Amino acid sequence: MPAAAGISSISALMAALCAVIGGAVMLSGRRRPSHQTFLYFSTSLFLWHLFSVFRDLRAPLALAALLFVPVTLILFLRTWLRESVTSVDLPARGAPRTIWALLILGELLLFYSYSVSSDPKQAWATRIPPLLKALVVPSLYLSLSPLWQVYRQTVSRVDKRRLLYLIGVGLLAITVTVWEHLPAPIGRGGAALGTVLSIVYLYFLHQTLFLERLLDINELLGRVVVLSAFVLLLSAVHMLLTSILHVEPNQVVTVVVFVMLILYEPLRRFLEAQVQRLTTHERIEQMQRMAELKSTLPNVIEPREAVRVALSVLEETRRLTTASVYLLEADGNGFELVGSFGGRPVERLDAAARRPLLHRLVSRHQPVTLEQLEREHDLYTGRRGSVADLETLDAIARTLVELQAGAVIGIYPTRSSESARRASTVSGSILQVSEDSSFVPSEQLIGLLCIKDERSRDVFASAELDLLSAIAAQLGITVQNSQLYERMKERDRLAALGQMAAGLAHEIRNPLGAIKGAAEFIAPGADGRLPEDAGDFVRIVIEETRRLNRVVSQFLDYARPWRGDEVPLDVNSVIEKTVAVLKPIMEEQASVQPGFVAPSIVLELLPELPQVRGDAEQLRQVFLNLALNAVQAMADKSDGSAQLTIVTGLRPTGRLGSVTQNIEIRFQDKGSGIDPQAMKNLFIPFFTTKERGTGLGLPISQRIVENHGGFIEARNRPGGGATFVVILPCL
Ligand code: ADP
């Protein structure tokens, strides 16, 4: 039976491949839960193929193993996605209990059906195995669902595309395998070379596990070419042995497995290099993208945002598999990881401990690559007196490995770049800067751009390194500009503080004058008796003291650093509570101020408003300030037309391609609006147009909202009246 022999030897080959891939994971010594679950998955595939070899046992045992395949696949995908995609919400680790329960039930049914197979009364039980086989098909498809789940929640386009490959190849592998195992007229009736796809997939998953990231299309292409070529080679060997040389089938398997083990590595290297060469045109495109990035970066002010933009473009170009940016910490003692993609680099680089690398970057002002370090290492080996140099090179190489970098590019401050370049041309040796020379990184190096391409070793052409260095230089300018901006902000703050102190003095002097005047009237006369109307003056003293107290405590509120207690909040309910507080205040005012008619309050609250993160007490203070301002702006409207409308809604804001969702809260009144002069001075402390105002309500509110990551806008309404809008970012 040559066909059957062919099928079983293919199964044996598959089993061997599964074992090799599973064994590779086991031997790697990595013990993360995802490695463990991957081992379960490859073991179940291995057992399935293995049992398919022995034809007598084949049906029951192979099927028993097959039932494990979808379960272990889903288990692996979930654990692995959980580990590697932290930004996405995934259900709890492992397979849900129901799947385990179904698996156990399936296995029990299978056991039962074979145990009663000889009993003619239990003929129905013979239908169980085909039924279970049929059920495996949908469950295999379903087991890819965690990938789909993550795909839907992932924002990054690159990740999305990669996940799509994983899903696509997975679906294809399952479909081809199923087709091949279907009975003859529809399918092929047994395992064939197409089943190799399932191995390709296994290998594909295995690679993603070790690269700690998802593969991209070039890599995928490279690996698929390698595997396909490999399979072709093996089948040629197989054919040669069976059809031409008529070797025994079980010896064939041994030979084939040996061929596989010996040839795999060299073949892989050769073919991957070929694929790399084929994709050079893509490199040109990538270089263009990087050049564009260089010109867009100056528009970004915030360093972290600049790093994010730079890394996302670098990731999209697919030129690098791993990249990270470190920026100098405020105290200058180390470098902090600000952003990365690909691997998981260290969070912090201590400046003192990593001196050799930093020295080299500062002294040479050139990128450091592993390849170059190796070359220099060879050069120094065997030379007299070069032990220290070799040690330094080793230390630098170790740091690069720790940073998961094939090359490290320094981010230099622009000021010192010229002098440093001059220094580097003077110094001939890389080790010119001795270990104990004084080294102030903050003046010479403000960050590191670490890059790596895991696909090949000889990777960075000097033109590319130049371009990446230009990007790093641009990042350096952004960092410096932002420091300059911070300093300017600090100067402005001090100037504003000076102005405010003058305003405060003025605010205190007025009531103090009134108190002094009143106190002079109350002073007892020569007869020691108080004047008749002393009571009125005492009231003035008390009222003015209250006002003083209010001004001082509001000022303190303004000047005090942020002490908010932030929790997820429903803005609508904060508004409802504010209105509940506002009503009695208005009633009280109506009772003291004749002719004051409390305005009607209309709430237009958007149901199911997303939550914000904030301090309810502080936000209530903001809303109350704005509502009271509106009420006061309409105080002269006694005809009942006064109305305050509070509206909540959504406002998306776009920044650099990413859209953020915000909540807006509008306070619309029907007063006389904000006059143009006042509009210019809104939000400036102590600016007020009210006789008894403090001019601190709006500045305090703005500060609170800014501390929540939002801002307040003010504008006049076309039909009269003012609108104040509070914008807060959603949770
Ligand atoms: P205060 O209420 O003590 O004057 P604020 O900082 O709250 O202090 O307000 C500053 C100024 O802004 C007010 O004096 C007023 O001129 C103007 N203003 C605030 N809200 C409104 C409003 N709803 N309509 C018109 N003008 C307003």
mmCIF file of C-alpha atoms in Angstrom, residues 91-306:
data_model
loop_
_atom_site.group_PDB
_atom_site.id
_atom_site.type_symbol
_atom_site.label_atom_id
_atom_site.label_comp_id
_atom_site.label_asym_id
_atom_site.label_seq_id
_atom_site.Cartn_x
_atom_site.Cartn_y
_atom_site.Cartn_z
ATOM 1 C CA PRO A 91 -10.391 37.669 29.497
ATOM 2 C CA ALA A 92 -8.707 35.750 32.291
ATOM 3 C CA ARG A 93 -5.673 33.644 31.478
ATOM 4 C CA GLY A 94 -6.050 30.088 30.188
ATOM 5 C CA ALA A 95 -9.010 28.346 28.606
ATOM 6 C CA PRO A 96 -12.396 28.853 30.216
ATOM 7 C CA ARG A 97 -13.717 26.048 32.367
ATOM 8 C CA THR A 98 -16.461 25.140 29.916
ATOM 9 C CA ILE A 99 -13.874 24.266 27.267
ATOM 10 C CA TRP A 100 -12.076 21.996 29.726
ATOM 11 C CA ALA A 101 -15.389 20.406 30.664
ATOM 12 C CA LEU A 102 -16.229 19.795 26.995
ATOM 13 C CA LEU A 103 -12.801 18.272 26.415
ATOM 14 C CA ILE A 104 -13.200 15.859 29.325
ATOM 15 C CA LEU A 105 -16.695 14.967 28.151
ATOM 16 C CA GLY A 106 -15.387 14.330 24.623
ATOM 17 C CA GLU A 107 -12.587 12.113 25.888
ATOM 18 C CA LEU A 108 -14.987 10.134 28.094
ATOM 19 C CA LEU A 109 -17.415 9.639 25.215
ATOM 20 C CA LEU A 110 -14.567 8.488 23.000
ATOM 21 C CA PHE A 111 -13.397 6.033 25.616
ATOM 22 C CA TYR A 112 -16.930 4.759 26.042
ATOM 23 C CA SER A 113 -17.535 4.340 22.306
ATOM 24 C CA TYR A 114 -14.413 2.214 21.884
ATOM 25 C CA SER A 115 -15.042 0.181 24.987
ATOM 26 C CA VAL A 116 -18.467 -0.879 23.688
ATOM 27 C CA SER A 117 -17.547 -1.048 20.004
ATOM 28 C CA SER A 118 -17.823 -4.853 19.882
ATOM 29 C CA ASP A 119 -21.292 -4.813 21.382
ATOM 30 C CA PRO A 120 -23.865 -4.774 18.525
ATOM 31 C CA LYS A 121 -26.551 -3.433 20.903
ATOM 32 C CA GLN A 122 -24.574 -0.277 21.370
ATOM 33 C CA ALA A 123 -24.200 0.348 17.627
ATOM 34 C CA TRP A 124 -25.080 4.015 18.095
ATOM 35 C CA ALA A 125 -21.845 4.510 19.964
ATOM 36 C CA THR A 126 -19.905 4.004 16.717
ATOM 37 C CA ARG A 127 -21.209 7.370 15.586
ATOM 38 C CA ILE A 128 -19.438 9.171 18.418
ATOM 39 C CA PRO A 129 -15.911 9.301 16.891
ATOM 40 C CA PRO A 130 -17.005 10.822 13.546
ATOM 41 C CA LEU A 131 -19.191 13.282 15.451
ATOM 42 C CA LEU A 132 -16.291 14.328 17.666
ATOM 43 C CA LYS A 133 -14.087 14.669 14.608
ATOM 44 C CA ALA A 134 -16.674 16.941 13.019
ATOM 45 C CA LEU A 135 -16.837 19.035 16.210
ATOM 46 C CA VAL A 136 -13.083 19.530 16.233
ATOM 47 C CA VAL A 137 -13.352 21.560 12.999
ATOM 48 C CA PRO A 138 -15.459 24.484 14.309
ATOM 49 C CA SER A 139 -13.594 24.440 17.608
ATOM 50 C CA LEU A 140 -10.299 24.798 15.762
ATOM 51 C CA TYR A 141 -11.614 27.884 14.013
ATOM 52 C CA LEU A 142 -13.021 29.184 17.295
ATOM 53 C CA SER A 143 -9.698 28.737 19.036
ATOM 54 C CA LEU A 144 -8.304 31.572 16.921
ATOM 55 C CA SER A 145 -10.873 33.909 18.490
ATOM 56 C CA PRO A 146 -8.483 35.460 21.094
ATOM 57 C CA LEU A 147 -6.429 36.787 18.170
ATOM 58 C CA TRP A 148 -9.541 38.334 16.684
ATOM 59 C CA GLN A 149 -10.488 39.812 20.045
ATOM 60 C CA VAL A 150 -7.102 41.496 20.395
ATOM 61 C CA TYR A 151 -7.181 42.567 16.731
ATOM 62 C CA ARG A 152 -10.423 44.451 17.301
ATOM 63 C CA GLN A 153 -9.133 46.273 20.351
ATOM 64 C CA THR A 154 -5.666 47.082 19.028
ATOM 65 C CA VAL A 155 -5.124 50.622 17.841
ATOM 66 C CA SER A 156 -1.653 50.401 16.303
ATOM 67 C CA ARG A 157 -1.920 49.745 12.560
ATOM 68 C CA VAL A 158 1.283 47.733 12.540
ATOM 69 C CA ASP A 159 0.062 45.423 15.282
ATOM 70 C CA LYS A 160 -3.288 45.093 13.560
ATOM 71 C CA ARG A 161 -1.656 43.981 10.339
ATOM 72 C CA ARG A 162 0.534 41.485 12.139
ATOM 73 C CA LEU A 163 -2.396 40.024 14.013
ATOM 74 C CA LEU A 164 -4.218 39.719 10.726
ATOM 75 C CA TYR A 165 -1.351 37.597 9.342
ATOM 76 C CA LEU A 166 -1.559 35.336 12.358
ATOM 77 C CA ILE A 167 -5.316 34.954 11.901
ATOM 78 C CA GLY A 168 -5.041 34.536 8.107
ATOM 79 C CA VAL A 169 -2.312 31.904 8.159
ATOM 80 C CA GLY A 170 -4.113 30.156 11.020
ATOM 81 C CA LEU A 171 -7.379 29.980 9.072
ATOM 82 C CA LEU A 172 -5.572 28.745 5.975
ATOM 83 C CA ALA A 173 -3.676 26.078 7.907
ATOM 84 C CA ILE A 174 -6.859 24.811 9.551
ATOM 85 C CA THR A 175 -8.823 24.835 6.294
ATOM 86 C CA VAL A 176 -6.160 22.956 4.320
ATOM 87 C CA THR A 177 -5.654 20.421 7.090
ATOM 88 C CA VAL A 178 -9.393 19.832 7.402
ATOM 89 C CA TRP A 179 -9.774 19.479 3.655
ATOM 90 C CA GLU A 180 -7.031 16.925 3.514
ATOM 91 C CA HIS A 181 -8.569 14.842 6.233
ATOM 92 C CA LEU A 182 -12.066 14.798 4.769
ATOM 93 C CA PRO A 183 -13.066 11.541 3.026
ATOM 94 C CA ALA A 184 -12.032 11.060 -0.605
ATOM 95 C CA PRO A 185 -14.646 12.643 -2.889
ATOM 96 C CA ILE A 186 -14.651 16.010 -1.061
ATOM 97 C CA GLY A 187 -11.255 16.008 0.555
ATOM 98 C CA ARG A 188 -8.046 14.153 0.135
ATOM 99 C CA GLY A 189 -8.579 11.423 2.647
ATOM 100 C CA GLY A 190 -5.415 11.760 4.685
ATOM 101 C CA ALA A 191 -2.432 13.845 5.636
ATOM 102 C CA ALA A 192 -0.346 15.187 2.777
ATOM 103 C CA LEU A 193 2.242 17.804 2.183
ATOM 104 C CA GLY A 194 -0.434 20.506 2.526
ATOM 105 C CA THR A 195 -0.613 19.598 6.202
ATOM 106 C CA VAL A 196 2.797 21.166 6.335
ATOM 107 C CA LEU A 197 0.940 24.438 6.612
ATOM 108 C CA SER A 198 -0.122 23.510 10.112
ATOM 109 C CA ILE A 199 3.544 22.979 10.913
ATOM 110 C CA VAL A 200 4.379 26.282 9.266
ATOM 111 C CA TYR A 201 1.860 27.852 11.597
ATOM 112 C CA LEU A 202 3.311 26.113 14.595
ATOM 113 C CA TYR A 203 6.725 27.355 13.579
ATOM 114 C CA PHE A 204 5.312 30.798 12.991
ATOM 115 C CA LEU A 205 3.876 30.901 16.519
ATOM 116 C CA HIS A 206 7.125 29.528 17.897
ATOM 117 C CA GLN A 207 9.053 32.357 16.252
ATOM 118 C CA THR A 208 6.708 34.999 17.614
ATOM 119 C CA LEU A 209 7.242 33.538 21.051
ATOM 120 C CA PHE A 210 10.989 33.926 20.866
ATOM 121 C CA LEU A 211 11.116 37.247 19.143
ATOM 122 C CA GLU A 212 8.719 38.572 21.779
ATOM 123 C CA ARG A 213 6.829 40.391 19.084
ATOM 124 C CA LEU A 214 4.655 39.603 16.109
ATOM 125 C CA LEU A 215 6.334 38.892 12.804
ATOM 126 C CA ASP A 216 6.035 41.305 9.914
ATOM 127 C CA ILE A 217 5.391 40.494 6.289
ATOM 128 C CA ASN A 218 9.031 40.346 5.165
ATOM 129 C CA GLU A 219 9.958 38.026 7.948
ATOM 130 C CA LEU A 220 6.897 35.959 7.297
ATOM 131 C CA LEU A 221 7.796 35.758 3.625
ATOM 132 C CA GLY A 222 11.362 34.786 4.490
ATOM 133 C CA ARG A 223 10.293 32.074 6.863
ATOM 134 C CA VAL A 224 7.603 30.676 4.614
ATOM 135 C CA VAL A 225 10.080 30.505 1.733
ATOM 136 C CA VAL A 226 12.541 28.729 4.001
ATOM 137 C CA LEU A 227 10.010 26.234 5.263
ATOM 138 C CA SER A 228 8.523 25.553 1.845
ATOM 139 C CA ALA A 229 11.948 25.020 0.337
ATOM 140 C CA PHE A 230 12.768 22.753 3.184
ATOM 141 C CA VAL A 231 9.631 20.712 2.755
ATOM 142 C CA LEU A 232 10.281 20.390 -0.964
ATOM 143 C CA LEU A 233 13.763 19.183 -0.242
ATOM 144 C CA LEU A 234 12.512 16.652 2.264
ATOM 145 C CA SER A 235 9.861 15.340 -0.078
ATOM 146 C CA ALA A 236 12.470 15.001 -2.796
ATOM 147 C CA VAL A 237 14.650 12.997 -0.397
ATOM 148 C CA HIS A 238 11.592 11.006 0.585
ATOM 149 C CA MET A 239 10.721 10.240 -3.025
ATOM 150 C CA LEU A 240 14.273 9.331 -3.866
ATOM 151 C CA LEU A 241 14.414 6.878 -0.991
ATOM 152 C CA THR A 242 11.005 5.240 -1.429
ATOM 153 C CA SER A 243 10.290 5.289 -5.163
ATOM 154 C CA ILE A 244 13.772 4.980 -6.606
ATOM 155 C CA LEU A 245 15.906 3.310 -3.980
ATOM 156 C CA HIS A 246 12.993 1.352 -2.405
ATOM 157 C CA VAL A 247 14.164 1.885 1.127
ATOM 158 C CA GLU A 248 11.966 0.620 3.990
ATOM 159 C CA PRO A 249 9.410 3.278 5.104
ATOM 160 C CA ASN A 250 10.616 3.405 8.724
ATOM 161 C CA GLN A 251 14.202 3.880 7.624
ATOM 162 C CA VAL A 252 12.993 6.631 5.332
ATOM 163 C CA VAL A 253 11.682 8.539 8.321
ATOM 164 C CA THR A 254 15.013 8.277 10.111
ATOM 165 C CA VAL A 255 16.949 9.507 7.106
ATOM 166 C CA VAL A 256 14.509 12.334 6.465
ATOM 167 C CA VAL A 257 14.691 13.492 10.066
ATOM 168 C CA PHE A 258 18.483 13.504 9.939
ATOM 169 C CA VAL A 259 18.508 15.462 6.707
ATOM 170 C CA MET A 260 16.189 17.944 8.340
ATOM 171 C CA LEU A 261 18.349 18.404 11.410
ATOM 172 C CA ILE A 262 21.563 18.842 9.450
ATOM 173 C CA LEU A 263 20.370 21.089 6.658
ATOM 174 C CA TYR A 264 17.891 23.275 8.417
ATOM 175 C CA GLU A 265 20.132 26.004 9.814
ATOM 176 C CA PRO A 266 22.384 26.656 6.752
ATOM 177 C CA LEU A 267 19.409 26.558 4.411
ATOM 178 C CA ARG A 268 17.515 28.998 6.566
ATOM 179 C CA ARG A 269 20.363 31.491 6.638
ATOM 180 C CA PHE A 270 20.896 31.308 2.915
ATOM 181 C CA LEU A 271 17.252 31.739 1.960
ATOM 182 C CA GLU A 272 16.545 34.490 4.451
ATOM 183 C CA ALA A 273 19.450 36.491 3.091
ATOM 184 C CA GLN A 274 17.964 36.079 -0.399
ATOM 185 C CA VAL A 275 14.580 37.332 0.742
ATOM 186 C CA GLN A 276 16.244 40.282 2.440
ATOM 187 C CA ARG A 277 17.958 41.166 -0.801
ATOM 188 C CA LEU A 278 14.701 40.972 -2.719
ATOM 189 C CA THR A 279 13.109 43.529 -0.470
ATOM 190 C CA THR A 280 15.664 46.295 -0.987
ATOM 191 C CA HIS A 281 13.215 48.497 -2.880
ATOM 192 C CA GLU A 282 11.239 48.613 0.307
ATOM 193 C CA ARG A 283 14.278 50.022 2.039
ATOM 194 C CA ILE A 284 14.274 53.045 -0.230
ATOM 195 C CA GLU A 285 10.666 53.686 0.676
ATOM 196 C CA GLN A 286 11.536 53.277 4.343
ATOM 197 C CA MET A 287 14.342 55.779 4.048
ATOM 198 C CA GLN A 288 11.905 58.268 2.560
ATOM 199 C CA ARG A 289 9.516 57.764 5.457
ATOM 200 C CA MET A 290 12.326 58.369 7.915
ATOM 201 C CA ALA A 291 13.348 61.511 6.071
ATOM 202 C CA GLU A 292 9.741 62.739 6.292
ATOM 203 C CA LEU A 293 9.757 62.016 9.996
ATOM 204 C CA LYS A 294 12.811 64.204 10.357
ATOM 205 C CA SER A 295 10.869 67.115 8.946
ATOM 206 C CA THR A 296 7.669 66.521 10.970
ATOM 207 C CA LEU A 297 9.398 66.175 14.333
ATOM 208 C CA PRO A 298 10.158 69.890 14.796
ATOM 209 C CA ASN A 299 6.400 70.522 15.029
ATOM 210 C CA VAL A 300 6.149 68.552 18.240
ATOM 211 C CA ILE A 301 6.921 70.396 21.445
ATOM 212 C CA GLU A 302 6.524 67.773 24.108
ATOM 213 C CA PRO A 303 9.505 65.318 24.282
ATOM 214 C CA ARG A 304 7.408 62.281 25.178
ATOM 215 C CA GLU A 305 5.041 62.998 22.308
ATOM 216 C CA ALA A 306 8.019 63.437 19.950
#
